[in-house]
């Protein structure tokens, strides 16, 4: 980089454009997420959808799962048709339209479902491709500055995630849900405006698809997509016409489909030839266990915007340092702790070096998220006698962040290291499917609340995570042998 060029904390100024775009996109995403479950569970008299908490939990779980699942086709569209720059623009535009749809103050839920569908589709286009553009701002050999650039980019994510629940939650307080949704729409509009105005700073990064489809193949793809869409619409219409369609059943069907995706994909890799070497096949087998561990971790961790949000609203005294807060504000605890502890954990992993392996880090993460739910079990027990202090949730999120910073930063890194040569790019998408599986299954666990007590619910999930973590720890030596593990510095998690 030339010395007279304008920089953003010593980085290409294009990073400022992408930093601001992602910050506002995450503001819209986390702002909506902070009030979605409580809006769905609020009664029609409170301008909500009147769902049970179990159904709302399942919907939020499937919504989060689909967000990560559609990153795969979103990345493919950018690589083969639109290019990253246009994918980010159109993704942001569709997201903004989704939030506008949800902000329409009508009693019919049609605009809500339309809005969620648009947000899912738009995020699939924007989320994976804006990260690709950050990486392309730097020369291939400039790994150190690229890692530092991603750290700044990650700061933007967490700034948006921190302020969104506070602002959107305050606006939505008093059953003004659609005002909160409007704030999310304004946030995405600001991000989109900054992206358009700052596109000159990107200097052509992401303008063209990496492997553009020939015109004849493009028509074929569009035809297949159109036929597939018609098939899904027809199947849904038939299901509705039979009178058996319900939101609960729909979330179960989507969860089963999401669960099938990694099963089919791992089967395809391991059972096919694909000219894999024995070492590559061995590494994929090790990765299956790490994938399962990650899915269990996210299953508990991503109950924050549903089960833990409901606990905050129904069972806690929402007062911090003598100041009243609303339930949505508790969703800001997590990004606050992440921003505080990222440099601590980054320094810790560098100091420990090869003495701590990837399976051990994953094991620690599972034990931490399990311990956080044991804390929730204690809080839920105390809450049977009345509201408890919100500091219980502060402690829960603190423990969970220790787990996330042990698992999320190394997830993509270990995926790239264990992926066979023929599946390098595809398996990066598979890592995000672990989040998708965890979110979908976690949403369904809310139904246990109708069978067992709240303390028992948290205890069961806690024991599942802790047992899985300890089992992973026991087989660390075997997994390291399968992985032929070599350590690299971990980068901050990108969510």
CSV table of C-alpha atoms in Angstrom, one decimal:
chain,number,residue,atom,x,y,z
A,1,UNK,CA,0.0,0.0,0.0
A,2,UNK,CA,1.3,3.4,-0.9
A,3,UNK,CA,2.0,5.7,2.1
A,4,UNK,CA,-0.2,8.6,0.8
A,5,UNK,CA,-3.3,6.5,0.4
A,6,UNK,CA,-6.2,7.0,2.8
A,7,UNK,CA,-6.4,4.3,5.4
A,8,UNK,CA,-8.7,2.9,8.0
A,9,UNK,CA,-6.7,2.2,11.1
A,10,UNK,CA,-3.8,1.4,8.8
A,11,UNK,CA,-5.9,-0.8,6.5
A,12,UNK,CA,-7.4,-0.2,3.1
A,13,UNK,CA,-10.2,2.3,3.2
A,14,UNK,CA,-12.5,-0.2,1.6
A,15,UNK,CA,-12.5,-2.0,5.0
A,16,UNK,CA,-14.3,1.1,6.4
A,17,UNK,CA,-17.0,0.6,3.9
A,18,UNK,CA,-17.4,-3.1,4.6
A,19,UNK,CA,-17.0,-2.5,8.4
A,20,UNK,CA,-19.9,0.0,8.4
A,21,UNK,CA,-22.1,-2.2,6.1
A,22,UNK,CA,-21.7,-5.3,8.3
A,23,UNK,CA,-22.1,-3.3,11.5
A,24,UNK,CA,-25.5,-2.0,10.4
A,25,UNK,CA,-26.6,-5.4,8.9
A,26,UNK,CA,-25.8,-7.0,12.2
A,27,UNK,CA,-27.6,-4.2,14.0
A,28,UNK,CA,-30.7,-5.1,12.0
A,29,UNK,CA,-30.2,-8.9,12.5
A,30,UNK,CA,-29.6,-8.8,16.3
A,31,UNK,CA,-32.2,-6.1,16.8
A,32,UNK,CA,-34.9,-8.2,15.2
A,33,UNK,CA,-33.6,-11.3,17.0
A,34,UNK,CA,-33.8,-9.6,20.4
A,35,UNK,CA,-37.6,-9.1,20.2
A,36,UNK,CA,-38.8,-11.7,17.7
A,37,UNK,CA,-39.6,-14.5,20.2
A,38,UNK,CA,-41.4,-12.2,22.7
A,39,UNK,CA,-43.4,-10.6,19.8
A,40,UNK,CA,-44.5,-14.0,18.6
A,41,UNK,CA,-45.5,-15.1,22.1
A,42,UNK,CA,-47.3,-11.8,22.9
A,43,UNK,CA,-51.1,-12.0,22.8
A,44,UNK,CA,-53.1,-10.3,20.0
A,45,UNK,CA,-54.2,-7.8,22.6
A,46,UNK,CA,-50.5,-6.9,23.0
A,47,UNK,CA,-50.2,-6.7,19.2
A,48,UNK,CA,-48.3,-10.0,19.0
A,49,UNK,CA,-49.0,-13.3,17.2
A,50,UNK,CA,-50.3,-15.2,20.3
A,51,UNK,CA,-48.1,-18.3,19.9
A,52,UNK,CA,-47.1,-20.5,22.8
A,53,UNK,CA,-43.5,-20.0,24.0
A,54,UNK,CA,-42.6,-23.5,22.8
A,55,UNK,CA,-43.8,-22.7,19.3
A,56,UNK,CA,-42.1,-19.3,19.3
A,57,UNK,CA,-38.8,-21.0,20.4
A,58,UNK,CA,-39.1,-23.5,17.5
A,59,UNK,CA,-39.8,-20.7,15.0
A,60,UNK,CA,-36.8,-18.7,16.1
A,61,UNK,CA,-34.6,-21.8,16.0
A,62,UNK,CA,-35.6,-22.6,12.5
A,63,UNK,CA,-35.3,-19.0,11.4
A,64,UNK,CA,-31.7,-18.9,12.7
A,65,UNK,CA,-31.0,-22.3,11.1
A,66,UNK,CA,-32.1,-21.2,7.7
A,67,UNK,CA,-30.0,-18.1,7.9
A,68,UNK,CA,-26.9,-20.2,8.1
A,69,UNK,CA,-28.1,-22.9,5.7
A,70,UNK,CA,-28.7,-20.4,2.8
A,71,UNK,CA,-25.2,-19.1,3.1
A,72,UNK,CA,-24.2,-22.1,0.8
A,73,UNK,CA,-26.4,-21.2,-2.2
A,74,UNK,CA,-25.6,-17.5,-1.5
A,75,UNK,CA,-21.9,-18.1,-1.9
A,76,UNK,CA,-22.5,-20.2,-5.1
A,77,UNK,CA,-24.6,-17.4,-6.6
A,78,UNK,CA,-21.8,-14.9,-6.0
A,79,UNK,CA,-19.1,-17.2,-7.3
A,80,UNK,CA,-21.0,-18.2,-10.5
A,81,UNK,CA,-23.5,-15.4,-11.4
A,82,UNK,CA,-23.5,-12.1,-9.5
A,83,UNK,CA,-20.1,-11.6,-8.0
A,84,UNK,CA,-19.6,-10.7,-4.3
A,85,UNK,CA,-20.1,-7.0,-4.7
A,86,UNK,CA,-23.5,-7.2,-6.3
A,87,UNK,CA,-24.5,-10.1,-4.1
A,88,UNK,CA,-23.9,-7.9,-1.0
A,89,UNK,CA,-25.9,-5.1,-2.5
A,90,UNK,CA,-28.9,-7.1,-3.5
A,91,UNK,CA,-28.7,-9.1,-0.2
A,92,UNK,CA,-28.8,-5.9,1.8
A,93,UNK,CA,-31.7,-4.6,-0.3
A,94,UNK,CA,-33.7,-7.8,0.2
A,95,UNK,CA,-33.0,-7.7,3.9
A,96,UNK,CA,-34.2,-4.1,4.2
A,97,UNK,CA,-37.4,-5.0,2.3
A,98,UNK,CA,-37.9,-7.9,4.8
A,99,UNK,CA,-37.6,-5.6,7.8
A,100,UNK,CA,-39.9,-3.0,6.1
A,101,UNK,CA,-42.5,-5.8,5.6
A,102,UNK,CA,-42.3,-6.7,9.3
A,103,UNK,CA,-42.7,-3.1,10.3
A,104,UNK,CA,-46.1,-2.8,8.6
A,105,UNK,CA,-48.5,-2.4,11.6
A,106,UNK,CA,-51.2,-4.8,10.6
A,107,UNK,CA,-52.8,-7.6,12.6
A,108,UNK,CA,-52.3,-10.2,9.8
A,109,UNK,CA,-49.1,-12.3,10.2
A,110,UNK,CA,-48.7,-12.5,6.4
A,111,UNK,CA,-46.3,-9.6,6.4
A,112,UNK,CA,-44.3,-11.1,9.3
A,113,UNK,CA,-43.7,-14.4,7.4
A,114,UNK,CA,-42.9,-12.5,4.2
A,115,UNK,CA,-40.5,-10.4,6.1
A,116,UNK,CA,-38.7,-13.3,7.7
A,117,UNK,CA,-38.5,-15.1,4.3
A,118,UNK,CA,-36.9,-12.0,2.7
A,119,UNK,CA,-34.4,-11.6,5.5
A,120,UNK,CA,-33.3,-15.2,5.2
A,121,UNK,CA,-32.9,-14.9,1.5
A,122,UNK,CA,-31.0,-11.6,1.7
A,123,UNK,CA,-28.7,-12.7,4.5
A,124,UNK,CA,-27.8,-15.8,2.4
A,125,UNK,CA,-26.5,-13.4,-0.3
A,126,UNK,CA,-24.9,-10.8,2.0
A,127,UNK,CA,-23.3,-12.7,4.9
A,128,UNK,CA,-20.8,-15.0,3.2
A,129,UNK,CA,-19.9,-12.6,0.5
A,130,UNK,CA,-19.0,-9.5,2.5
A,131,UNK,CA,-16.5,-11.6,4.4
A,132,UNK,CA,-15.0,-12.8,1.1
A,133,UNK,CA,-14.6,-9.1,0.0
A,134,UNK,CA,-12.8,-8.3,3.2
A,135,UNK,CA,-10.2,-11.0,2.4
A,136,UNK,CA,-9.8,-9.7,-1.1
A,137,UNK,CA,-8.8,-6.2,0.0
A,138,UNK,CA,-5.3,-7.6,0.8
A,139,UNK,CA,-2.6,-9.2,-1.4
A,140,UNK,CA,-2.4,-13.0,-1.1
A,141,UNK,CA,0.9,-12.9,0.8
A,142,UNK,CA,-0.3,-10.3,3.4
A,143,UNK,CA,-1.7,-12.8,5.9
A,144,UNK,CA,-0.8,-10.8,9.0
A,145,UNK,CA,-2.6,-7.6,7.9
A,146,UNK,CA,-5.6,-9.7,6.6
A,147,UNK,CA,-6.0,-11.3,10.0
A,148,UNK,CA,-5.9,-7.9,11.7
A,149,UNK,CA,-8.4,-6.6,9.2
A,150,UNK,CA,-10.8,-9.4,10.0
A,151,UNK,CA,-10.4,-8.5,13.7
A,152,UNK,CA,-11.5,-5.0,13.0
A,153,UNK,CA,-14.4,-6.3,10.9
A,154,UNK,CA,-15.3,-8.6,13.8
A,155,UNK,CA,-15.4,-5.5,16.0
A,156,UNK,CA,-18.0,-4.0,13.7
A,157,UNK,CA,-20.2,-7.1,14.0
A,158,UNK,CA,-20.1,-7.0,17.8
A,159,UNK,CA,-20.7,-3.2,18.0
A,160,UNK,CA,-23.9,-3.7,15.9
A,161,UNK,CA,-24.8,-6.7,18.0
A,162,UNK,CA,-24.3,-4.8,21.3
A,163,UNK,CA,-26.3,-1.6,20.5
A,164,UNK,CA,-29.1,-3.3,18.5
A,165,UNK,CA,-31.0,-5.0,21.4
A,166,UNK,CA,-30.7,-1.8,23.5
A,167,UNK,CA,-32.1,0.5,20.8
A,168,UNK,CA,-34.7,-1.9,19.3
A,169,UNK,CA,-35.7,-3.2,22.7
A,170,UNK,CA,-36.4,0.3,24.0
A,171,UNK,CA,-38.4,1.3,20.9
A,172,UNK,CA,-40.4,-2.0,21.0
A,173,UNK,CA,-41.2,-1.6,24.7
A,174,UNK,CA,-44.8,-1.2,25.6
A,175,UNK,CA,-45.9,-3.5,22.7
A,176,UNK,CA,-44.6,-1.2,20.0
A,177,UNK,CA,-43.2,-4.1,18.1
A,178,UNK,CA,-43.5,-2.7,14.7
A,179,UNK,CA,-41.5,0.4,15.8
A,180,UNK,CA,-38.7,-1.9,16.8
A,181,UNK,CA,-38.9,-3.6,13.5
A,182,UNK,CA,-38.7,-0.2,11.8
A,183,UNK,CA,-35.5,0.5,13.6
A,184,UNK,CA,-34.0,-2.7,12.2
A,185,UNK,CA,-35.1,-1.6,8.7
A,186,UNK,CA,-33.5,1.8,9.2
A,187,UNK,CA,-30.3,0.2,10.3
A,188,UNK,CA,-30.1,-2.0,7.2
A,189,UNK,CA,-30.9,1.1,5.0
A,190,UNK,CA,-28.0,3.0,6.6
A,191,UNK,CA,-25.7,0.1,5.9
A,192,UNK,CA,-26.9,-0.1,2.3
A,193,UNK,CA,-26.4,3.6,1.8
A,194,UNK,CA,-22.9,3.5,3.2
A,195,UNK,CA,-22.1,0.5,0.9
A,196,UNK,CA,-23.3,2.3,-2.2
A,197,UNK,CA,-21.6,5.6,-1.4
A,198,UNK,CA,-18.3,3.9,-0.5
A,199,UNK,CA,-18.2,1.4,-3.3
A,200,UNK,CA,-15.4,3.4,-5.0
A,201,UNK,CA,-13.2,2.6,-2.1
A,202,UNK,CA,-13.4,-1.1,-2.9
A,203,UNK,CA,-11.5,-0.5,-6.1
A,204,UNK,CA,-13.2,-3.3,-8.1
A,205,UNK,CA,-13.0,-5.9,-5.3
A,206,UNK,CA,-15.7,-8.5,-5.9
A,207,UNK,CA,-17.0,-6.9,-9.1
A,208,UNK,CA,-16.9,-10.2,-11.1
A,209,UNK,CA,-17.9,-13.8,-10.2
A,210,UNK,CA,-14.9,-16.0,-9.6
A,211,UNK,CA,-16.1,-18.8,-11.9
A,212,UNK,CA,-18.9,-17.3,-14.0
A,213,UNK,CA,-21.4,-19.7,-15.6
A,214,UNK,CA,-21.6,-19.8,-19.3
A,215,UNK,CA,-24.9,-18.4,-20.6
A,216,UNK,CA,-26.3,-21.8,-21.6
A,217,UNK,CA,-25.6,-23.2,-18.1
A,218,UNK,CA,-27.1,-20.1,-16.5
A,219,UNK,CA,-30.4,-20.7,-18.3
A,220,UNK,CA,-30.3,-24.3,-17.2
A,221,UNK,CA,-29.7,-23.4,-13.6
A,222,UNK,CA,-32.5,-20.8,-13.7
A,223,UNK,CA,-34.8,-23.5,-15.2
A,224,UNK,CA,-34.0,-25.9,-12.4
A,225,UNK,CA,-34.4,-23.3,-9.7
A,226,UNK,CA,-37.8,-22.3,-11.1
A,227,UNK,CA,-39.0,-25.9,-11.3
A,228,UNK,CA,-37.7,-26.6,-7.7
A,229,UNK,CA,-39.5,-23.4,-6.4
A,230,UNK,CA,-42.7,-24.5,-8.2
A,231,UNK,CA,-42.4,-27.9,-6.6
A,232,UNK,CA,-42.0,-26.5,-3.1
A,233,UNK,CA,-44.9,-24.1,-3.6
A,234,UNK,CA,-47.1,-27.0,-4.9
A,235,UNK,CA,-46.1,-29.2,-2.0
A,236,UNK,CA,-46.9,-26.5,0.5
A,237,UNK,CA,-50.2,-25.7,-1.2
A,238,UNK,CA,-51.2,-29.4,-1.0
A,239,UNK,CA,-50.2,-29.6,2.6
A,240,UNK,CA,-52.3,-26.5,3.5
A,241,UNK,CA,-55.2,-27.9,1.5
A,242,UNK,CA,-55.3,-31.1,3.5
A,243,UNK,CA,-55.9,-29.1,6.7
A,244,UNK,CA,-53.0,-30.7,8.5
A,245,UNK,CA,-50.6,-27.8,8.2
A,246,UNK,CA,-49.5,-26.0,11.4
A,247,UNK,CA,-46.5,-23.9,12.3
A,248,UNK,CA,-45.3,-26.5,14.8
A,249,UNK,CA,-45.4,-29.3,12.2
A,250,UNK,CA,-43.7,-27.0,9.6
A,251,UNK,CA,-40.8,-26.3,12.0
A,252,UNK,CA,-40.4,-30.1,12.7
A,253,UNK,CA,-40.3,-30.9,8.9
A,254,UNK,CA,-37.7,-28.1,8.3
A,255,UNK,CA,-35.6,-29.4,11.2
A,256,UNK,CA,-35.6,-32.9,9.8
A,257,UNK,CA,-34.5,-31.6,6.4
A,258,UNK,CA,-31.7,-29.6,8.0
A,259,UNK,CA,-30.5,-32.7,9.9
A,260,UNK,CA,-30.5,-34.7,6.7
A,261,UNK,CA,-28.2,-32.3,4.9
A,262,UNK,CA,-24.9,-33.1,6.8
A,263,UNK,CA,-25.8,-36.8,7.0
A,264,UNK,CA,-26.1,-37.0,3.2
A,265,UNK,CA,-23.1,-34.8,2.6
A,266,UNK,CA,-20.7,-36.7,4.9
A,267,UNK,CA,-22.0,-39.9,3.4
A,268,UNK,CA,-21.3,-38.6,-0.1
A,269,UNK,CA,-17.8,-37.7,0.8
A,270,UNK,CA,-16.9,-40.9,2.8
A,271,UNK,CA,-18.7,-43.5,0.7
A,272,UNK,CA,-17.8,-42.1,-2.7
A,273,UNK,CA,-14.3,-42.5,-4.1
A,274,UNK,CA,-13.5,-38.8,-5.1
A,275,UNK,CA,-9.8,-39.9,-5.3
A,276,UNK,CA,-9.4,-39.3,-1.6
A,277,UNK,CA,-6.2,-40.4,0.1
A,278,UNK,CA,-6.3,-42.4,3.3
A,279,UNK,CA,-5.1,-39.4,5.2
A,280,UNK,CA,-7.9,-37.2,3.8
A,281,UNK,CA,-10.6,-39.9,4.6
A,282,UNK,CA,-9.2,-40.2,8.1
A,283,UNK,CA,-9.4,-36.4,8.6
A,284,UNK,CA,-13.0,-36.3,7.4
A,285,UNK,CA,-13.9,-39.0,10.0
A,286,UNK,CA,-12.3,-36.9,12.7
A,287,UNK,CA,-14.2,-33.8,11.5
A,288,UNK,CA,-17.5,-35.6,11.8
A,289,UNK,CA,-17.0,-35.7,15.6
A,290,UNK,CA,-16.0,-32.1,15.7
A,291,UNK,CA,-19.0,-31.2,13.6
A,292,UNK,CA,-21.3,-33.0,16.0
A,293,UNK,CA,-19.7,-31.3,19.0
A,294,UNK,CA,-20.2,-27.9,17.4
A,295,UNK,CA,-23.8,-28.6,16.7
A,296,UNK,CA,-24.4,-29.5,20.3
A,297,UNK,CA,-22.7,-26.4,21.4
A,298,UNK,CA,-24.8,-24.1,19.2
A,299,UNK,CA,-27.9,-26.1,20.2
A,300,UNK,CA,-27.6,-24.6,23.7
A,301,UNK,CA,-25.8,-21.4,22.9
A,302,UNK,CA,-28.4,-20.1,20.4
A,303,UNK,CA,-31.3,-20.5,22.8
A,304,UNK,CA,-30.3,-17.0,24.0
A,305,UNK,CA,-33.0,-15.2,21.8
A,306,UNK,CA,-35.7,-17.6,22.8
A,307,UNK,CA,-35.6,-19.6,26.1
A,308,UNK,CA,-33.2,-17.2,27.9
A,309,UNK,CA,-35.1,-14.2,26.6
A,310,UNK,CA,-38.4,-15.6,27.9
A,311,UNK,CA,-36.7,-16.2,31.3
A,312,UNK,CA,-35.5,-12.6,31.4
A,313,UNK,CA,-38.9,-11.3,30.7
A,314,UNK,CA,-40.9,-13.7,32.9
A,315,UNK,CA,-38.6,-14.5,35.8
A,316,UNK,CA,-36.0,-11.8,36.4
A,317,UNK,CA,-35.9,-8.4,38.1
A,318,UNK,CA,-34.7,-6.4,35.2
A,319,UNK,CA,-32.6,-3.9,37.1
A,320,UNK,CA,-28.9,-3.4,36.6
A,321,UNK,CA,-27.0,-0.9,38.9
A,322,UNK,CA,-30.3,0.5,39.9
A,323,UNK,CA,-31.4,1.1,36.3
A,324,UNK,CA,-34.4,-0.6,34.8
A,325,UNK,CA,-33.8,-2.4,31.5
A,326,UNK,CA,-36.0,-4.4,29.3
A,327,UNK,CA,-35.7,-8.1,28.4
A,328,UNK,CA,-34.3,-7.4,25.0
A,329,UNK,CA,-31.3,-5.6,26.5
A,330,UNK,CA,-30.1,-8.8,28.1
A,331,UNK,CA,-29.2,-9.9,24.5
A,332,UNK,CA,-26.4,-7.2,24.6
A,333,UNK,CA,-24.5,-9.0,27.4
A,334,UNK,CA,-23.0,-11.6,25.0
A,335,UNK,CA,-21.4,-9.2,22.4
A,336,UNK,CA,-20.1,-7.0,25.3
A,337,UNK,CA,-18.3,-9.9,26.8
A,338,UNK,CA,-17.0,-11.1,23.5
A,339,UNK,CA,-15.4,-7.6,22.8
A,340,UNK,CA,-13.8,-7.7,26.2
A,341,UNK,CA,-12.4,-11.2,26.1
A,342,UNK,CA,-11.4,-11.7,22.4
A,343,UNK,CA,-7.9,-10.2,23.0
A,344,UNK,CA,-7.6,-12.2,26.2
A,345,UNK,CA,-8.3,-15.6,24.5
A,346,UNK,CA,-6.2,-14.7,21.5
A,347,UNK,CA,-3.2,-14.1,23.7
A,348,UNK,CA,-4.0,-17.2,25.7
A,349,UNK,CA,-4.0,-19.5,22.6
A,350,UNK,CA,-0.8,-18.1,21.4
A,351,UNK,CA,0.8,-18.6,24.7
A,352,UNK,CA,-0.4,-22.2,25.0
A,353,UNK,CA,0.5,-23.1,21.5
A,354,UNK,CA,0.4,-26.8,20.6
A,355,UNK,CA,-0.2,-27.8,24.2
A,356,UNK,CA,-3.9,-27.4,23.7
A,357,UNK,CA,-5.4,-29.3,20.7
A,358,UNK,CA,-8.6,-28.5,18.8
A,359,UNK,CA,-10.6,-31.4,20.3
A,360,UNK,CA,-9.6,-30.1,23.8
A,361,UNK,CA,-10.8,-26.6,22.9
A,362,UNK,CA,-14.1,-28.0,21.6
A,363,UNK,CA,-14.4,-30.1,24.8
A,364,UNK,CA,-13.8,-27.0,27.0
A,365,UNK,CA,-16.5,-25.2,25.0
A,366,UNK,CA,-19.1,-27.9,25.5
A,367,UNK,CA,-18.3,-28.1,29.3
A,368,UNK,CA,-18.6,-24.3,29.5
A,369,UNK,CA,-22.0,-24.1,27.8
A,370,UNK,CA,-23.2,-27.0,29.9
A,371,UNK,CA,-22.1,-25.3,33.1
A,372,UNK,CA,-23.9,-22.2,32.0
A,373,UNK,CA,-27.1,-24.2,31.8
A,374,UNK,CA,-26.5,-25.7,35.2
A,375,UNK,CA,-26.5,-22.0,36.4
A,376,UNK,CA,-29.7,-21.6,34.6
A,377,UNK,CA,-31.2,-24.6,36.3
A,378,UNK,CA,-30.3,-23.0,39.7
A,379,UNK,CA,-31.8,-19.7,38.6
A,380,UNK,CA,-35.0,-21.4,37.3
A,381,UNK,CA,-35.3,-23.3,40.7
A,382,UNK,CA,-35.0,-20.0,42.6
A,383,UNK,CA,-37.4,-18.3,40.2
A,384,UNK,CA,-40.2,-20.7,41.3
A,385,UNK,CA,-40.4,-18.6,44.4
A,386,UNK,CA,-40.4,-15.2,42.6
A,387,UNK,CA,-38.3,-13.1,40.3
A,388,UNK,CA,-34.5,-13.5,40.6
A,389,UNK,CA,-31.8,-11.0,39.9
A,390,UNK,CA,-30.8,-10.4,36.3
A,391,UNK,CA,-27.2,-11.0,37.4
A,392,UNK,CA,-27.9,-14.7,37.0
A,393,UNK,CA,-28.2,-14.1,33.2
A,394,UNK,CA,-25.0,-12.0,33.3
A,395,UNK,CA,-23.2,-14.9,34.8
A,396,UNK,CA,-24.7,-17.3,32.2
A,397,UNK,CA,-23.6,-15.2,29.3
A,398,UNK,CA,-20.1,-14.7,30.7
A,399,UNK,CA,-19.6,-18.5,31.0
A,400,UNK,CA,-21.0,-19.1,27.5
A,401,UNK,CA,-18.6,-16.5,26.0
A,402,UNK,CA,-15.7,-18.5,27.4
A,403,UNK,CA,-17.1,-21.5,25.5
A,404,UNK,CA,-17.7,-19.6,22.3
A,405,UNK,CA,-14.2,-18.1,22.2
A,406,UNK,CA,-12.8,-21.7,22.6
A,407,UNK,CA,-14.8,-23.1,19.7
A,408,UNK,CA,-15.9,-20.5,17.2
A,409,UNK,CA,-12.5,-19.0,16.3
A,410,UNK,CA,-11.0,-22.4,15.5
A,411,UNK,CA,-14.0,-23.9,13.7
A,412,UNK,CA,-13.3,-22.4,10.2
A,413,UNK,CA,-9.5,-23.0,10.7
A,414,UNK,CA,-9.9,-26.7,11.5
A,415,UNK,CA,-12.4,-27.1,8.7
A,416,UNK,CA,-9.9,-25.8,6.1
A,417,UNK,CA,-7.1,-28.0,7.6
A,418,UNK,CA,-9.2,-31.2,7.6
A,419,UNK,CA,-11.1,-30.7,4.3
A,420,UNK,CA,-10.0,-33.0,1.4
A,421,UNK,CA,-8.5,-31.1,-1.6
A,422,UNK,CA,-11.5,-31.8,-3.7
A,423,UNK,CA,-13.9,-30.3,-1.1
A,424,UNK,CA,-12.0,-27.3,0.3
A,425,UNK,CA,-14.6,-24.6,-0.6
A,426,UNK,CA,-17.7,-26.8,0.1
A,427,UNK,CA,-16.6,-27.8,3.6
A,428,UNK,CA,-16.3,-24.2,4.7
A,429,UNK,CA,-20.0,-24.0,4.1
A,430,UNK,CA,-20.5,-27.2,6.0
A,431,UNK,CA,-19.1,-25.6,9.1
A,432,UNK,CA,-22.0,-23.1,9.1
A,433,UNK,CA,-24.4,-26.1,8.7
A,434,UNK,CA,-23.2,-27.2,12.2
A,435,UNK,CA,-24.7,-23.9,13.5
A,436,UNK,CA,-27.8,-24.5,11.4
A,437,UNK,CA,-28.3,-28.0,12.8
A,438,UNK,CA,-27.7,-26.7,16.4
A,439,UNK,CA,-30.2,-23.9,16.0
A,440,UNK,CA,-32.9,-26.1,14.5
A,441,UNK,CA,-32.7,-28.8,17.1
A,442,UNK,CA,-32.3,-26.3,19.9
A,443,UNK,CA,-35.5,-24.7,18.9
A,444,UNK,CA,-37.3,-28.0,19.1
A,445,UNK,CA,-36.0,-28.6,22.6
A,446,UNK,CA,-38.3,-25.9,23.8
A,447,UNK,CA,-41.1,-28.5,23.6
A,448,UNK,CA,-39.6,-30.3,26.6
A,449,UNK,CA,-40.8,-27.5,28.8
A,450,UNK,CA,-44.3,-28.9,28.4
A,451,UNK,CA,-43.1,-32.3,29.7
A,452,UNK,CA,-40.5,-31.4,32.4
A,453,UNK,CA,-40.0,-28.5,34.8
A,454,UNK,CA,-37.9,-25.6,33.8
A,455,UNK,CA,-35.0,-26.5,36.1
A,456,UNK,CA,-35.1,-30.1,34.8
A,457,UNK,CA,-35.1,-28.7,31.2
A,458,UNK,CA,-31.9,-26.8,31.7
A,459,UNK,CA,-30.3,-29.6,33.7
A,460,UNK,CA,-31.0,-32.2,30.9
A,461,UNK,CA,-29.4,-30.0,28.3
A,462,UNK,CA,-26.5,-29.1,30.6
A,463,UNK,CA,-25.7,-32.8,31.2
A,464,UNK,CA,-25.9,-33.6,27.5
A,465,UNK,CA,-23.3,-30.9,26.7
A,466,UNK,CA,-21.0,-31.8,29.6
A,467,UNK,CA,-21.1,-35.5,28.8
A,468,UNK,CA,-20.4,-34.8,25.2
A,469,UNK,CA,-17.5,-32.5,26.2
A,470,UNK,CA,-16.0,-35.1,28.5
A,471,UNK,CA,-16.4,-37.9,25.9
A,472,UNK,CA,-14.6,-35.7,23.3
A,473,UNK,CA,-11.8,-35.1,25.9
A,474,UNK,CA,-11.4,-38.9,26.4
A,475,UNK,CA,-10.9,-39.4,22.7
A,476,UNK,CA,-8.6,-36.5,22.1
A,477,UNK,CA,-5.6,-38.6,21.5
A,478,UNK,CA,-7.4,-40.7,18.9
A,479,UNK,CA,-8.8,-37.7,17.2
A,480,UNK,CA,-5.5,-35.9,17.0
A,481,UNK,CA,-4.1,-39.1,15.4
A,482,UNK,CA,-6.9,-39.0,12.8
A,483,UNK,CA,-6.4,-35.3,12.2
A,484,UNK,CA,-2.6,-35.2,12.1
A,485,UNK,CA,-3.1,-31.9,13.8
A,486,UNK,CA,-0.9,-28.9,13.3
A,487,UNK,CA,-1.8,-25.6,15.0
A,488,UNK,CA,-2.2,-22.2,13.5
A,489,UNK,CA,-3.1,-18.9,15.2
A,490,UNK,CA,-6.9,-18.7,15.7
A,491,UNK,CA,-8.7,-15.7,14.2
A,492,UNK,CA,-11.8,-14.1,15.8
A,493,UNK,CA,-15.1,-15.9,15.1
A,494,UNK,CA,-17.3,-14.4,12.4
A,495,UNK,CA,-21.0,-14.6,13.1
